[in-house]
Tab-separated table of C-alpha atoms and ligand atoms in Angstrom:
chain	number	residue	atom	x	y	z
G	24	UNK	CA	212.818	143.211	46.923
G	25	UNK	CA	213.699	143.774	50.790
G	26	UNK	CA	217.021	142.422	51.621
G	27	UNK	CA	217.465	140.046	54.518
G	28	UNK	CA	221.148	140.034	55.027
G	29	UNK	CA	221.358	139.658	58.976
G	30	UNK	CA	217.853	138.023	58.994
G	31	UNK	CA	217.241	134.423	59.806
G	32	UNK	CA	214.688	132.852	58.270
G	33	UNK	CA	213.287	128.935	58.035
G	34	UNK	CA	211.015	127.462	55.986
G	35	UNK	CA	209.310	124.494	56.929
G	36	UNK	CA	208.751	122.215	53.555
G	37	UNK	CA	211.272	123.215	51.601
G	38	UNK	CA	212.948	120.654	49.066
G	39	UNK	CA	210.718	121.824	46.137
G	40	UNK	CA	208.342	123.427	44.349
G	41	UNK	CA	206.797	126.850	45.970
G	42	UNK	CA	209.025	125.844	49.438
G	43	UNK	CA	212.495	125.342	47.231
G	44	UNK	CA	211.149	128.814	45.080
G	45	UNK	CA	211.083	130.225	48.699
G	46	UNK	CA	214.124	129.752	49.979
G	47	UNK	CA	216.057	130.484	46.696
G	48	UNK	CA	214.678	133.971	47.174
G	49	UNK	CA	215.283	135.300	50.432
G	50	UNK	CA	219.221	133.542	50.060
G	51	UNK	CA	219.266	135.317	46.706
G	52	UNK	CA	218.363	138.392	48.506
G	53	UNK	CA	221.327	137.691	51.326
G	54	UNK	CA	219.164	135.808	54.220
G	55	UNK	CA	220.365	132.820	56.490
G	56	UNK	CA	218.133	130.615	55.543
G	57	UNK	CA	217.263	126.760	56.872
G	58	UNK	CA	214.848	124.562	55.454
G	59	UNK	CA	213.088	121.307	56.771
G	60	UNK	CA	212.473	118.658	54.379
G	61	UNK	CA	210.913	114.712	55.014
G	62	UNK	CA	211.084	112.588	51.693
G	63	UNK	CA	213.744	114.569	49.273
G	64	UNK	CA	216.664	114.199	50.546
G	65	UNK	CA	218.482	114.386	47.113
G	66	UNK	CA	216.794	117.768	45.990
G	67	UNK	CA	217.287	119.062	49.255
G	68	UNK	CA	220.938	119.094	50.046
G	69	UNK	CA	220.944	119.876	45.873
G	70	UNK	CA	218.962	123.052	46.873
G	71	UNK	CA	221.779	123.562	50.237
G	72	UNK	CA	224.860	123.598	48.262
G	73	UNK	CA	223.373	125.785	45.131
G	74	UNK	CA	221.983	128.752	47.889
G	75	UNK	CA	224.103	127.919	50.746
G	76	UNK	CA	220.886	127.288	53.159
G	77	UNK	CA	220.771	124.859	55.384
G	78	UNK	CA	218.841	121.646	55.172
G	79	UNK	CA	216.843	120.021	58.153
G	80	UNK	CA	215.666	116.499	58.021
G	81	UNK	CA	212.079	116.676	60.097
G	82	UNK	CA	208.556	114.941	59.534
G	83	UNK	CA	206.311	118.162	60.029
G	84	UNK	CA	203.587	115.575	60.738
G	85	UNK	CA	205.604	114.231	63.667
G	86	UNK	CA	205.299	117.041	66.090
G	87	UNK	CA	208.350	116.449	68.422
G	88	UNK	CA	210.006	116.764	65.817
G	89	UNK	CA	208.805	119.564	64.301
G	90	UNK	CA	209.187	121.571	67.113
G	91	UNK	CA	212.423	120.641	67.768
G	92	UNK	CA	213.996	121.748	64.825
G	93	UNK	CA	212.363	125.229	64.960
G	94	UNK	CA	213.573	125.436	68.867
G	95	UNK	CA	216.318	124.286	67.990
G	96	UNK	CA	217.304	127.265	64.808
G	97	UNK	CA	217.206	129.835	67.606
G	98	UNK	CA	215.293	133.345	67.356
G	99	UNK	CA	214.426	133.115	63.641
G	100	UNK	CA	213.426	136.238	62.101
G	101	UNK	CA	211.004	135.462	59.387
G	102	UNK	CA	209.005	131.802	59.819
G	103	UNK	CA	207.553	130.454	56.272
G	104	UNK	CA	205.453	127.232	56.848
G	105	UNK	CA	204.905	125.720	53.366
G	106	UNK	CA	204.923	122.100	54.051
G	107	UNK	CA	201.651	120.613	52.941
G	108	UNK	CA	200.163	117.429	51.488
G	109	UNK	CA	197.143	116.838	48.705
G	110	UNK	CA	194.848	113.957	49.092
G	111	UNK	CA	192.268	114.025	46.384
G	112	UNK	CA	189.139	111.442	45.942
G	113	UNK	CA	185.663	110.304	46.669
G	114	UNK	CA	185.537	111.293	50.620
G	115	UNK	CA	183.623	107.870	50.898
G	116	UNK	CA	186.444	105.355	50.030
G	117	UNK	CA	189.422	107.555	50.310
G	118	UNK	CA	191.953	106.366	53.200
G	119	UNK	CA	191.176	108.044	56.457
G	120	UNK	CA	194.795	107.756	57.655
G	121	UNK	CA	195.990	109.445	54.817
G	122	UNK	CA	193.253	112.762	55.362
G	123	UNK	CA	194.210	112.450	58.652
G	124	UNK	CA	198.494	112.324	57.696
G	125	UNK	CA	197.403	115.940	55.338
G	126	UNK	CA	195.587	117.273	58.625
G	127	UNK	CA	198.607	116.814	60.918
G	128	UNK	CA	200.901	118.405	57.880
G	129	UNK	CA	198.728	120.862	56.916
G	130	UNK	CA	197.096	122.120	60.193
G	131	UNK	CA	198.852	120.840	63.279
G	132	UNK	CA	202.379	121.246	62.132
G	133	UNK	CA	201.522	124.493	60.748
G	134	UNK	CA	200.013	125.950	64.195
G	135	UNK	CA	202.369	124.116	66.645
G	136	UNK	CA	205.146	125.415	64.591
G	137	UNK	CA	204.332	128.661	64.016
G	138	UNK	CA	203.264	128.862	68.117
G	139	UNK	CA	207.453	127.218	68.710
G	140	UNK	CA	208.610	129.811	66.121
G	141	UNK	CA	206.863	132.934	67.511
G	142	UNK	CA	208.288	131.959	71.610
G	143	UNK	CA	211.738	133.144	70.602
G	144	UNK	CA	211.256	135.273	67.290
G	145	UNK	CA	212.313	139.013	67.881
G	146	UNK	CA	210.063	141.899	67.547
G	147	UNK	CA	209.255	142.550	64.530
G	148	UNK	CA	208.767	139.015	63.315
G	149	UNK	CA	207.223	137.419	60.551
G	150	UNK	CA	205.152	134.168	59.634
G	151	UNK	CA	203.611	133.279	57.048
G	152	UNK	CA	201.634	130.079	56.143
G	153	UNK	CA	200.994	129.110	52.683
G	154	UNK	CA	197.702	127.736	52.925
G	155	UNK	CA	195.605	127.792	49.021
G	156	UNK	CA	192.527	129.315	47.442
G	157	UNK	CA	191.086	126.295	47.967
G	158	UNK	CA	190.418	127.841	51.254
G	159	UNK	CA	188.055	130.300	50.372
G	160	UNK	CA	186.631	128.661	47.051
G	161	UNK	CA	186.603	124.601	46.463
G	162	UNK	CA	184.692	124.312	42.731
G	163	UNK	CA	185.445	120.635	42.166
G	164	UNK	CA	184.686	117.125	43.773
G	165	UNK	CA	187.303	115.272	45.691
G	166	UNK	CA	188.910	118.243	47.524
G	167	UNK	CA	186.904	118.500	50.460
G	168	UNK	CA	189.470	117.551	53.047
G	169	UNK	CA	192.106	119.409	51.321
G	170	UNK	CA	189.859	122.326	51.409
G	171	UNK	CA	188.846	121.852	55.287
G	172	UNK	CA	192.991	121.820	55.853
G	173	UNK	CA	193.651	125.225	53.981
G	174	UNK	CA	190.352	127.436	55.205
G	175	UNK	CA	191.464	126.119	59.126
G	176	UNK	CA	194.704	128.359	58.474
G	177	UNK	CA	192.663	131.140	57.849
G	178	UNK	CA	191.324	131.321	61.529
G	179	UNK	CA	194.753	130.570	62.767
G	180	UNK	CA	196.137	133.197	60.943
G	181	UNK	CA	193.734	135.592	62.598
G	182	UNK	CA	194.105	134.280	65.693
G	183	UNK	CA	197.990	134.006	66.388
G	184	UNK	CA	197.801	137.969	64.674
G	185	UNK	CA	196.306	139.108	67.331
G	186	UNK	CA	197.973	136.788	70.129
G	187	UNK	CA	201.935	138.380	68.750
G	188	UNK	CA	200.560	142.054	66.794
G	189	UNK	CA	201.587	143.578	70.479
G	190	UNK	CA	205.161	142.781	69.435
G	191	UNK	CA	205.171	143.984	65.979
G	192	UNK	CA	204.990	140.069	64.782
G	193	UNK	CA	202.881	139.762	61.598
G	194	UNK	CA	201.055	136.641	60.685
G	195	UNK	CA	199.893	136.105	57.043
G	196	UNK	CA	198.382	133.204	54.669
G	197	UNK	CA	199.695	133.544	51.026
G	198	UNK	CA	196.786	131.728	48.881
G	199	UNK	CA	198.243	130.100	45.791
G	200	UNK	CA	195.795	129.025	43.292
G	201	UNK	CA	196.924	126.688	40.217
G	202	UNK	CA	200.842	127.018	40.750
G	203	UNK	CA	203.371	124.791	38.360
G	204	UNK	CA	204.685	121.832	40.757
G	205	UNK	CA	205.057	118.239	41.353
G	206	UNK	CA	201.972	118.376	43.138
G	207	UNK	CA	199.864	120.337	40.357
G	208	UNK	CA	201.649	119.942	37.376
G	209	UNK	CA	200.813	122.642	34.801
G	210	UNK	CA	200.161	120.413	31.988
G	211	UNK	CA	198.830	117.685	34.312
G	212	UNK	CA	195.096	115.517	33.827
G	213	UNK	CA	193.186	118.185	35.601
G	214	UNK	CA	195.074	121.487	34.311
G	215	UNK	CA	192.302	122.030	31.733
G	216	UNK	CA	189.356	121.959	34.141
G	217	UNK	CA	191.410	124.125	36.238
G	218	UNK	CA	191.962	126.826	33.913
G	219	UNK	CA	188.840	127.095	32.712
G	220	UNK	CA	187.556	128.778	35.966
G	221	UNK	CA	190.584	131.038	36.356
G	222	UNK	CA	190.733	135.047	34.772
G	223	UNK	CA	194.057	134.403	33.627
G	224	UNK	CA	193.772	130.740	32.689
G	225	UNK	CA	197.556	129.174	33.194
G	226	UNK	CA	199.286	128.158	36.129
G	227	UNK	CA	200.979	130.439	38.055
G	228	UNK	CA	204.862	130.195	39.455
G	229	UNK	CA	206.321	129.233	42.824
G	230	UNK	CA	208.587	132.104	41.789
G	231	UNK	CA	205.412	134.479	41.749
G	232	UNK	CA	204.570	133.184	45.029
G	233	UNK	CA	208.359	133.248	46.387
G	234	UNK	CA	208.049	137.184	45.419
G	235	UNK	CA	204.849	137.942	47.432
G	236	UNK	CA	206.551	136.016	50.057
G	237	UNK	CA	209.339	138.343	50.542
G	238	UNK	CA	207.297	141.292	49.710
G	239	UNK	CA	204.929	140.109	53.355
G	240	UNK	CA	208.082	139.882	55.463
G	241	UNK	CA	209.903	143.097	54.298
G	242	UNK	CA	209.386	146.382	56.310
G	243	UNK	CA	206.979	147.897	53.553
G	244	UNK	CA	204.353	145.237	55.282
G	245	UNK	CA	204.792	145.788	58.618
G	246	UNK	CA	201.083	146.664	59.104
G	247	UNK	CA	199.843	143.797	57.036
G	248	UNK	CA	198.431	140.749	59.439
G	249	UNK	CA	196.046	138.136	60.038
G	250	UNK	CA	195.044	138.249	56.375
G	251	UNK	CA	194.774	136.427	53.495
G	252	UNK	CA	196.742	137.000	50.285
G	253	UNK	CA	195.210	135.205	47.295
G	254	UNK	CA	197.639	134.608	43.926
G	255	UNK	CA	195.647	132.614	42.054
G	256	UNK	CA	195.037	134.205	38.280
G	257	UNK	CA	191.507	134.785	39.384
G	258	UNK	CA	190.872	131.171	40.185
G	259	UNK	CA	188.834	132.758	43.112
G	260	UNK	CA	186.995	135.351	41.628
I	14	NDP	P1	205.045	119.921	46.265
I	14	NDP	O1	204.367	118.612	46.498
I	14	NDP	O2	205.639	120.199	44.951
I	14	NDP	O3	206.135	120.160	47.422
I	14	NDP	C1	205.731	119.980	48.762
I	14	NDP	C2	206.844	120.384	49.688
I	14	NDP	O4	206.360	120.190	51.020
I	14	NDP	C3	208.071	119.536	49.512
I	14	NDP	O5	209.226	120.319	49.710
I	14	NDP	C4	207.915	118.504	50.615
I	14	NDP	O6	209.146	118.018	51.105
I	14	NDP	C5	207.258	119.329	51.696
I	14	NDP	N1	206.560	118.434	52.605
I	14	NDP	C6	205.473	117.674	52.366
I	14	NDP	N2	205.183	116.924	53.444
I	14	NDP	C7	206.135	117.220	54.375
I	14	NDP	C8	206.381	116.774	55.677
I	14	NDP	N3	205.623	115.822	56.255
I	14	NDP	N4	207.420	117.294	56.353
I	14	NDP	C9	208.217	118.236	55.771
I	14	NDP	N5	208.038	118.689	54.528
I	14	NDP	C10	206.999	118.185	53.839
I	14	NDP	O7	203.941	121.005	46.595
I	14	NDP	P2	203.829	122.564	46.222
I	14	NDP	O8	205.149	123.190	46.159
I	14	NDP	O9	202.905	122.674	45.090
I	14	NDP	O10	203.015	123.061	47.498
I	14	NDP	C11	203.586	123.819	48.543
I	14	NDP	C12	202.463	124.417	49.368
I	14	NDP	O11	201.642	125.223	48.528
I	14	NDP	C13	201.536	123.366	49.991
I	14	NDP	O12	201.141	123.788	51.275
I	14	NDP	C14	200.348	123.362	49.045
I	14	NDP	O13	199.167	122.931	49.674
I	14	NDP	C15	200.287	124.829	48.654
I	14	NDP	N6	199.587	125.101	47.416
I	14	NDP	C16	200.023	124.590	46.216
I	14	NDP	C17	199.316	124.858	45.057
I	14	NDP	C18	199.724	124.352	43.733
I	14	NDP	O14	198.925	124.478	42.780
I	14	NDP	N7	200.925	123.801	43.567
I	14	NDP	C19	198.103	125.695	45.085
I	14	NDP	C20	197.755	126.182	46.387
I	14	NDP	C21	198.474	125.889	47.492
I	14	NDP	P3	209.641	116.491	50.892
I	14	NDP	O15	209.440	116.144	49.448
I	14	NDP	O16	211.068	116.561	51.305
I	14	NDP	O17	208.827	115.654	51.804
């Protein structure tokens, strides 16, 4: 692993699960790390005192907010947006202001964000979204919004790439497929079904996707940007 000492890094979402994973491994690995979190306020200043990172209290679907706090962390070195919310069901009676809550998590935060992170971030810079294979492959009913929220990061990701690749700034989508978390619990209802279209059929880690994390904003991956980098145990293939 890269090491990050003199690095500042935030990560937008970061209380638990993959976000949590995240930040535990760059402080691990010496970085100055800050994290944003909206409904865990217990696990979060848990997670500040065991890595010494700093916790932020900020909506990401509130997008004064949002941008505040990432204006307001100075030049940060390597921008992780992991926030992001799961609304499952039949499209035709599921809440619209609940799709429409995961849309401004998933999508506008990430993108006005990542746009307040980039205006101050050195040369040299790093962001990466954690969007989902869900993005490129969607095999089951009641996903479709969630779906539409991960495969719009794709064309961000290409497009902020090539509006910051003239300073050295990469920008990257990690794509998680079934990954052990409160939100997809590896021994939850819908595990089985799951597993039964993946290669490797068990969840993955937030730890596996903390590592490819560091490994996309280290210097060895300097030339790596507006793609997509699937770790999903062959859920996609
Ligand atoms: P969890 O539900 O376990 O954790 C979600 C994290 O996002 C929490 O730290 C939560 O903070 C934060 N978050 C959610 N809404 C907001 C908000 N409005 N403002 C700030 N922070 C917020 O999810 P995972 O760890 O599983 O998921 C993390 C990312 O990985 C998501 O983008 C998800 O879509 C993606 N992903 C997950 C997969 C999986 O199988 N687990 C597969 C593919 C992608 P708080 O509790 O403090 O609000």
């Amino acid at each position: 692993m890269p090491n990050f000492s003199g690095k500042r890094i935030m990560v937008i979402g970061g209380s638990r699960g993959i976000g949590a994973a995240i930040v535990k491994a760059y402080a691990a690995e010496g970085g100055d790390v800050l994290f944003t979190y909206a409904g865990s306020r217990e696990a979060a200043e848990a997670l500040a005192k065991s890595t010494g990172a700093r916790a932020i209290h900020s909506d990401a679907a509130v997008r004064d907010s949002l941008v505040a706090a990432v204006r307001d962390a100075g030049p940060i070195d390597i921008f992780v947006y992991n926030a992001g919310l799961l609304v499952a069901g039949d499209p035709l009676t599921l809440d619209p202001d609940a799709i429409d809550r995961m849309i401004d998590v998933n999508i506008r935060g990430a993108y006005h964000a990542s746009v307040e992170a980039a205006r101050a971030m050195p040369d040299g810079g790093r962001i990466l979204i954690i969007g989902s294979v869900n993005g490129d492959r969607m095999p089951f009913a009641g996903l479709a919004g969630y779906a539409m929220t991960k495969s719009a990061l794709q064309g961000m990701a290409r497009g902020l790439a090539r509006d910051f690749g003239a300073r050295g700034i990469t920008v990257n989508v990690i794509q998680p497929g079934p990954t052990d978390t409160d939100m997809n619990p590896a021994n939850g209802p819908l595990a089985d079904q799951m597993h039964s279209v993946m290669a490797i059929r068990e969840h993955g880690t937030s730890e596996d996707v903390a590592s490819l994390t560091l490994y996309l904003s280290g210097p060895a991956a300097r030339g790596i940007t507006g793609a997509m980098h699937t770790i999903d145990g062959g859920f996609g293939a």
